Amino acid sequence: MAQESQRLAGDVAVVTGAASGLSRGIALKLARNGAVVACADLNATGAEETAQSIRAEGGDAFAVRIDIGDSADVKRAFKEVNDRTGKITILVNGAALIKFSPIETCTDEEWDQVVRVDLTGCFYTLREVHSYMKASGGGRIVQISSSSAKSGSSFGGPHYTASKGGVISLSKYAARRWVKDNIRVTTICPGISNTPLGNHPDSPRKIEDFVKDIPMGRVAEPEDIAGVVLFLVSDESRYVTGITVDVNGGREVYGN
Ligand SMILES: NC(=O)c1ccc[n+]([C@@H]2O[C@H](COP(=O)([O-])OP(=O)(O)OC[C@H]3O[C@@H](n4cnc5c(N)ncnc54)[C@H](O)[C@@H]3O)[C@@H](O)[C@H]2O)c1
C-alpha cells in the first residue's frame, strides 16, 4: 500500500495502542495520508514493528514506549515525541485492556487496574497533550470508546464498560473546554472488531456469536475504523467537535 493522500502533511500524530489491532490500523492509515506517526504502546516491540511497517511502505514513523496508566511515564513519552518532532497536532487514544469478570465477583484490584488504563490513561494523555497542541496552534483528538459504553455491554466487565462511558464524557468535556484553543475532540464507538482484544481467549462470547446481530453481516476490521478516524482528524471534519460516532456495521445502539 502506497501513500493515499497528503491531507495530513505537516501533522504529527501520537497513536496509543499502536502495537496492535485497531490502533495499528489507524497508525498505518494516518501515515498513508502524510502524518508523521509516533507509535506509542506498552508493548515496545510491537510498536516498533508497526513503525517499521509504516517506514517500509514509505511513511514516516517511530516507536515510543508508554504506559498510559502511569502519569509520569505519559509526561516522559509526550516530551520524547515533541523533542523529536517539534510539535504534536493529533492524538488518537486506542490503548486499552479488557477484563471480563462480572460485577458480582470483580475485585477492587481488577477494577482499579482496568479503570487506570482505560479511563485514567485517557485523562493523563489529554492533560499532557494540551500544551503541546496549543503551542502547535491547535489539534485534533480522537478517543476510542466502545459500543459497550452505550449498550451496557455483553462483552467486557463493569470496569471496561464504565471506563468506556467515561471516555465519552471526558471527550465532550475537553471538546467544550478546548474549542478556544482550536483543538477538536471526538469519540468513536466501534462495535465488535477482529483484533486480539475482540478475539480475547477469556471472553465468554466468541466473536462469531456477534455476527448474526450485525446488519452488514461481519465484524469490523481495523481499516473500517481507521477510515472514520482519518475523517475526524482531517480538515474535512473541521466544523465537528464533541461528537460520538458509532462504527458498528449498522448494529442498533442498544443491541450490542
Ligand atoms: N476489538 C474490539 O472488539 C473493540 C470494540 C470496541 C472498542 N474497542 C476499543 O478499541 C481500542 C483498540 O482495541 P483493540 O481491539 O485494537 O485492542 P488490542 O488488544 O489489539 O490493542 C490494544 C493495545 O493497547 C496496548 N496497551 C494496553 N495497555 C496499555 C498501557 N497501559 N499503555 C499503553 N498501551 C497499552 C496493548 O499493548 C495493545 O497493543 C480499545 O480502546 C478498545 O477498547 C475494541
CSV table of C-alpha atoms and ligand atoms in Angstrom, one decimal:
chain,number,residue,atom,x,y,z
A,1,MET,CA,0.0,0.0,0.0
A,2,ALA,CA,1.5,3.3,-1.1
A,3,GLN,CA,0.6,6.8,0.1
A,4,GLU,CA,-3.1,7.6,-0.3
A,5,SER,CA,-3.0,11.4,0.1
A,6,GLN,CA,-1.1,14.2,1.7
A,7,ARG,CA,-4.1,15.6,3.6
A,8,LEU,CA,-2.2,15.2,6.9
A,9,ALA,CA,1.1,16.5,5.6
A,10,GLY,CA,2.7,18.6,8.4
A,11,ASP,CA,0.9,16.8,11.2
A,12,VAL,CA,2.5,14.8,13.9
A,13,ALA,CA,0.2,12.1,15.4
A,14,VAL,CA,0.6,10.2,18.6
A,15,VAL,CA,-1.4,6.9,18.4
A,16,THR,CA,-1.6,5.0,21.6
A,17,GLY,CA,-2.1,1.2,21.4
A,18,ALA,CA,-0.4,1.2,18.0
A,19,ALA,CA,1.3,-2.1,18.5
A,20,SER,CA,-1.9,-4.0,17.8
A,21,GLY,CA,-5.4,-4.1,16.4
A,22,LEU,CA,-7.4,-1.0,15.7
A,23,SER,CA,-4.7,1.5,16.6
A,24,ARG,CA,-2.1,-0.3,14.4
A,25,GLY,CA,-4.6,0.1,11.5
A,26,ILE,CA,-5.1,3.7,12.5
A,27,ALA,CA,-1.4,4.4,12.6
A,28,LEU,CA,-0.9,3.0,9.1
A,29,LYS,CA,-3.8,5.0,7.8
A,30,LEU,CA,-2.6,8.3,9.2
A,31,ALA,CA,0.9,7.7,7.9
A,32,ARG,CA,-0.5,6.8,4.4
A,33,ASN,CA,-2.1,10.2,4.4
A,34,GLY,CA,1.0,12.2,5.2
A,35,ALA,CA,1.3,12.3,9.0
A,36,VAL,CA,4.4,11.6,11.0
A,37,VAL,CA,3.2,8.9,13.4
A,38,ALA,CA,4.5,8.2,16.9
A,39,CYS,CA,3.5,4.6,17.5
A,40,ALA,CA,3.0,4.6,21.3
A,41,ASP,CA,2.4,1.4,23.3
A,42,LEU,CA,3.4,-0.5,26.4
A,43,ASN,CA,4.5,-3.2,24.0
A,44,ALA,CA,7.6,-1.5,22.7
A,45,THR,CA,8.5,-4.4,20.3
A,46,GLY,CA,5.0,-4.3,18.8
A,47,ALA,CA,5.2,-0.5,18.5
A,48,GLU,CA,8.5,-0.8,16.7
A,49,GLU,CA,7.0,-3.4,14.3
A,50,THR,CA,4.2,-1.0,13.4
A,51,ALA,CA,6.6,1.8,12.8
A,52,GLN,CA,8.8,-0.4,10.7
A,53,SER,CA,5.8,-1.4,8.6
A,54,ILE,CA,5.0,2.3,8.0
A,55,ARG,CA,8.6,3.0,7.0
A,56,ALA,CA,8.7,0.0,4.7
A,57,GLU,CA,5.8,1.4,2.7
A,58,GLY,CA,7.4,4.9,2.5
A,59,GLY,CA,5.8,6.6,5.5
A,60,ASP,CA,7.4,8.4,8.5
A,61,ALA,CA,7.0,6.8,11.9
A,62,PHE,CA,8.8,5.9,15.1
A,63,ALA,CA,8.0,3.9,18.2
A,64,VAL,CA,7.6,5.3,21.7
A,65,ARG,CA,7.2,3.1,24.8
A,66,ILE,CA,4.4,4.4,27.0
A,67,ASP,CA,2.3,3.2,29.9
A,68,ILE,CA,-0.8,5.4,29.7
A,69,GLY,CA,-1.8,4.3,33.2
A,70,ASP,CA,1.3,6.0,34.7
A,71,SER,CA,1.2,9.8,34.7
A,72,ALA,CA,5.0,10.2,34.9
A,73,ASP,CA,5.5,7.9,32.0
A,74,VAL,CA,2.9,9.7,29.9
A,75,LYS,CA,4.7,13.0,30.6
A,76,ARG,CA,8.0,11.5,29.6
A,77,ALA,CA,6.7,9.9,26.4
A,78,PHE,CA,4.9,13.0,25.1
A,79,LYS,CA,8.1,15.1,25.8
A,80,GLU,CA,10.1,12.5,23.9
A,81,VAL,CA,7.8,12.8,20.9
A,82,ASN,CA,7.8,16.6,21.0
A,83,ASP,CA,11.6,16.8,21.4
A,84,ARG,CA,11.9,14.7,18.3
A,85,THR,CA,9.3,16.3,16.1
A,86,GLY,CA,8.9,19.8,17.5
A,87,LYS,CA,5.1,19.5,17.7
A,88,ILE,CA,2.1,17.3,18.3
A,89,THR,CA,-1.1,18.0,16.4
A,90,ILE,CA,-3.0,14.7,16.5
A,91,LEU,CA,-3.7,12.3,19.3
A,92,VAL,CA,-5.6,9.0,18.9
A,93,ASN,CA,-6.2,7.2,22.1
A,94,GLY,CA,-6.7,3.5,21.4
A,95,ALA,CA,-4.7,1.8,24.1
A,96,ALA,CA,-6.8,-0.3,26.4
A,97,LEU,CA,-7.1,-3.6,28.3
A,98,ILE,CA,-10.2,-5.7,28.9
A,99,LYS,CA,-11.3,-8.0,31.7
A,100,PHE,CA,-14.5,-10.0,31.8
A,101,SER,CA,-15.3,-10.6,35.5
A,102,PRO,CA,-18.9,-9.8,36.2
A,103,ILE,CA,-19.7,-7.1,38.8
A,104,GLU,CA,-20.6,-9.6,41.5
A,105,THR,CA,-17.1,-11.0,41.6
A,106,CYS,CA,-14.9,-8.2,40.3
A,107,THR,CA,-12.2,-7.4,42.8
A,108,ASP,CA,-11.1,-3.9,43.9
A,109,GLU,CA,-7.7,-4.6,42.3
A,110,GLU,CA,-9.2,-5.6,39.0
A,111,TRP,CA,-11.5,-2.6,38.9
A,112,ASP,CA,-8.6,-0.3,39.6
A,113,GLN,CA,-6.3,-1.9,37.0
A,114,VAL,CA,-8.8,-1.6,34.2
A,115,VAL,CA,-10.1,1.9,35.1
A,116,ARG,CA,-6.5,3.2,35.5
A,117,VAL,CA,-5.6,2.3,31.9
A,118,ASP,CA,-9.0,2.6,30.1
A,119,LEU,CA,-10.2,5.9,31.6
A,120,THR,CA,-7.5,7.4,33.8
A,121,GLY,CA,-5.0,6.8,30.9
A,122,CYS,CA,-7.1,8.9,28.6
A,123,PHE,CA,-7.2,11.7,31.2
A,124,TYR,CA,-3.4,11.6,31.6
A,125,THR,CA,-2.8,11.8,27.8
A,126,LEU,CA,-5.3,14.5,27.2
A,127,ARG,CA,-3.9,16.6,30.1
A,128,GLU,CA,-0.4,16.1,28.8
A,129,VAL,CA,-1.1,16.8,25.1
A,130,HIS,CA,-3.0,20.0,25.6
A,131,SER,CA,0.1,22.3,26.0
A,132,TYR,CA,1.8,20.7,23.0
A,133,MET,CA,-1.3,21.2,20.8
A,134,LYS,CA,-1.8,24.7,22.0
A,135,ALA,CA,1.8,25.5,21.2
A,136,SER,CA,1.3,23.9,17.7
A,137,GLY,CA,-1.7,26.2,17.0
A,138,GLY,CA,-4.3,23.6,17.7
A,139,GLY,CA,-5.0,19.9,17.2
A,140,ARG,CA,-7.4,17.0,16.8
A,141,ILE,CA,-8.0,14.3,19.4
A,142,VAL,CA,-10.0,11.1,18.7
A,143,GLN,CA,-10.7,8.7,21.6
A,144,ILE,CA,-11.7,5.1,21.1
A,145,SER,CA,-14.6,4.2,23.3
A,146,SER,CA,-16.8,1.2,22.5
A,147,SER,CA,-20.4,0.3,21.7
A,148,SER,CA,-20.3,-1.2,25.2
A,149,ALA,CA,-20.5,2.3,26.7
A,150,LYS,CA,-24.0,2.7,25.3
A,151,SER,CA,-25.4,-0.8,25.4
A,152,GLY,CA,-24.2,-1.7,28.9
A,153,SER,CA,-22.2,-4.4,27.2
A,154,SER,CA,-22.5,-8.1,26.7
A,155,PHE,CA,-18.7,-8.2,26.2
A,156,GLY,CA,-16.4,-6.6,28.8
A,157,GLY,CA,-17.0,-6.4,32.6
A,158,PRO,CA,-18.2,-3.4,34.6
A,159,HIS,CA,-14.8,-1.7,34.7
A,160,TYR,CA,-14.4,-1.8,31.0
A,161,THR,CA,-17.9,-0.7,30.3
A,162,ALA,CA,-17.9,2.2,32.8
A,163,SER,CA,-14.4,3.3,31.6
A,164,LYS,CA,-15.7,3.5,28.0
A,165,GLY,CA,-18.7,5.5,29.2
A,166,GLY,CA,-16.3,7.9,31.0
A,167,VAL,CA,-14.2,8.3,27.9
A,168,ILE,CA,-17.2,9.7,26.0
A,169,SER,CA,-17.9,12.3,28.8
A,170,LEU,CA,-14.2,13.2,29.0
A,171,SER,CA,-14.1,13.8,25.3
A,172,LYS,CA,-17.2,16.1,25.5
A,173,TYR,CA,-15.7,18.0,28.4
A,174,ALA,CA,-12.4,18.5,26.6
A,175,ALA,CA,-14.1,19.4,23.3
A,176,ARG,CA,-16.1,22.2,25.1
A,177,ARG,CA,-13.1,23.5,27.1
A,178,TRP,CA,-10.5,23.5,24.3
A,179,VAL,CA,-12.6,24.8,21.3
A,180,LYS,CA,-11.0,28.2,22.1
A,181,ASP,CA,-7.6,26.6,21.6
A,182,ASN,CA,-8.5,25.2,18.1
A,183,ILE,CA,-8.5,21.7,19.5
A,184,ARG,CA,-11.3,19.4,18.3
A,185,VAL,CA,-12.1,16.3,20.4
A,186,THR,CA,-14.3,13.4,19.2
A,187,THR,CA,-15.0,9.8,20.1
A,188,ILE,CA,-15.6,6.6,18.2
A,189,CYS,CA,-17.6,3.7,19.4
A,190,PRO,CA,-16.6,0.7,17.5
A,191,GLY,CA,-18.7,-2.5,17.5
A,192,ILE,CA,-17.0,-5.8,17.9
A,193,SER,CA,-13.8,-5.9,15.9
A,194,ASN,CA,-11.4,-8.5,14.6
A,195,THR,CA,-8.4,-7.8,16.8
A,196,PRO,CA,-6.6,-9.6,19.7
A,197,LEU,CA,-9.0,-7.8,22.1
A,198,GLY,CA,-12.1,-8.8,20.1
A,199,ASN,CA,-10.9,-12.4,20.0
A,200,HIS,CA,-9.7,-12.4,23.6
A,201,PRO,CA,-9.4,-16.0,25.0
A,202,ASP,CA,-11.1,-15.1,28.3
A,203,SER,CA,-14.2,-13.7,26.6
A,204,PRO,CA,-17.4,-15.6,27.4
A,205,ARG,CA,-18.6,-14.7,23.9
A,206,LYS,CA,-16.8,-15.7,20.8
A,207,ILE,CA,-16.5,-13.1,18.0
A,208,GLU,CA,-18.6,-15.2,15.6
A,209,ASP,CA,-21.5,-15.0,18.0
A,210,PHE,CA,-21.9,-11.3,17.3
A,211,VAL,CA,-22.2,-11.6,13.5
A,212,LYS,CA,-25.9,-12.5,13.4
A,213,ASP,CA,-26.8,-9.2,15.1
A,214,ILE,CA,-24.8,-7.0,12.7
A,215,PRO,CA,-26.8,-5.9,9.6
A,216,MET,CA,-23.7,-5.7,7.5
A,217,GLY,CA,-23.1,-9.4,8.3
A,218,ARG,CA,-19.5,-9.1,9.5
A,219,VAL,CA,-17.4,-7.7,12.4
A,220,ALA,CA,-15.2,-4.7,11.9
A,221,GLU,CA,-11.7,-4.8,10.5
A,222,PRO,CA,-9.1,-2.2,11.6
A,223,GLU,CA,-9.4,-0.5,8.2
A,224,ASP,CA,-13.2,0.1,8.8
A,225,ILE,CA,-12.4,2.1,11.9
A,226,ALA,CA,-9.3,3.8,10.6
A,227,GLY,CA,-11.2,5.5,7.7
A,228,VAL,CA,-13.5,7.2,10.2
A,229,VAL,CA,-10.6,8.3,12.3
A,230,LEU,CA,-8.9,9.8,9.2
A,231,PHE,CA,-12.1,11.8,8.5
A,232,LEU,CA,-12.2,13.1,12.2
A,233,VAL,CA,-8.6,14.2,12.2
A,234,SER,CA,-8.6,15.8,8.8
A,235,ASP,CA,-9.8,19.2,7.7
A,236,GLU,CA,-12.9,17.5,6.1
A,237,SER,CA,-14.4,17.5,9.6
A,238,ARG,CA,-13.3,21.0,10.6
A,239,TYR,CA,-16.7,22.0,11.8
A,240,VAL,CA,-17.1,18.9,14.0
A,241,THR,CA,-16.2,18.6,17.7
A,242,GLY,CA,-17.6,16.8,20.8
A,243,ILE,CA,-19.5,14.2,18.8
A,244,THR,CA,-19.5,10.4,19.3
A,245,VAL,CA,-19.6,8.3,16.1
A,246,ASP,CA,-20.9,4.7,16.1
A,247,VAL,CA,-18.9,2.5,13.7
A,248,ASN,CA,-20.6,-0.8,14.1
A,249,GLY,CA,-21.9,-2.2,10.8
A,250,GLY,CA,-25.4,-0.7,11.4
A,251,ARG,CA,-26.0,-2.5,14.6
A,252,GLU,CA,-28.6,-0.8,16.8
A,253,VAL,CA,-27.0,1.2,19.5
A,254,TYR,CA,-28.8,-0.8,22.3
A,255,GLY,CA,-28.3,-4.2,20.6
A,256,ASN,CA,-24.7,-4.9,21.4
B,1,LIG,N1,-11.7,-5.1,19.4
B,1,LIG,C1,-13.0,-4.8,19.7
B,1,LIG,O1,-13.9,-5.6,19.5
B,1,LIG,C2,-13.3,-3.4,20.2
B,1,LIG,C3,-14.6,-3.0,20.2
B,1,LIG,C4,-14.9,-1.7,20.7
B,1,LIG,C5,-13.9,-0.9,21.2
B,1,LIG,N2,-12.6,-1.3,21.1
B,1,LIG,C6,-11.6,-0.4,21.6
B,1,LIG,O2,-10.7,-0.2,20.6
B,1,LIG,C7,-9.4,0.1,21.1
B,1,LIG,C8,-8.3,-0.8,20.5
B,1,LIG,O3,-8.7,-2.1,20.8
B,1,LIG,P1,-8.1,-3.4,20.0
B,1,LIG,O4,-9.2,-4.3,19.8
B,1,LIG,O5,-7.2,-2.9,18.9
B,1,LIG,O6,-7.2,-4.0,21.2
B,1,LIG,P2,-5.7,-4.7,21.1
B,1,LIG,O7,-5.7,-5.5,22.4
B,1,LIG,O8,-5.5,-5.3,19.8
B,1,LIG,O9,-4.7,-3.5,21.3
B,1,LIG,C9,-4.6,-2.7,22.5
B,1,LIG,C10,-3.2,-2.2,22.6
B,1,LIG,O10,-3.2,-1.4,23.8
B,1,LIG,C11,-1.9,-1.6,24.4
B,1,LIG,N3,-2.0,-1.3,25.8
B,1,LIG,C12,-2.6,-1.9,26.8
B,1,LIG,N4,-2.4,-1.3,28.0
B,1,LIG,C13,-1.6,-0.3,27.7
B,1,LIG,C14,-1.0,0.7,28.6
B,1,LIG,N5,-1.1,0.7,29.9
B,1,LIG,N6,-0.2,1.7,28.0
B,1,LIG,C15,0.0,1.7,26.6
B,1,LIG,N7,-0.5,0.7,25.8
B,1,LIG,C16,-1.3,-0.2,26.4
B,1,LIG,C17,-1.6,-3.1,24.2
B,1,LIG,O11,-0.3,-3.4,24.3
B,1,LIG,C18,-2.1,-3.3,22.7
B,1,LIG,O12,-1.1,-3.1,21.8
B,1,LIG,C19,-9.5,-0.1,22.6
B,1,LIG,O13,-9.7,1.1,23.2
B,1,LIG,C20,-10.7,-1.0,22.7
B,1,LIG,O14,-11.3,-0.9,24.0
B,1,LIG,C21,-12.3,-2.6,20.7
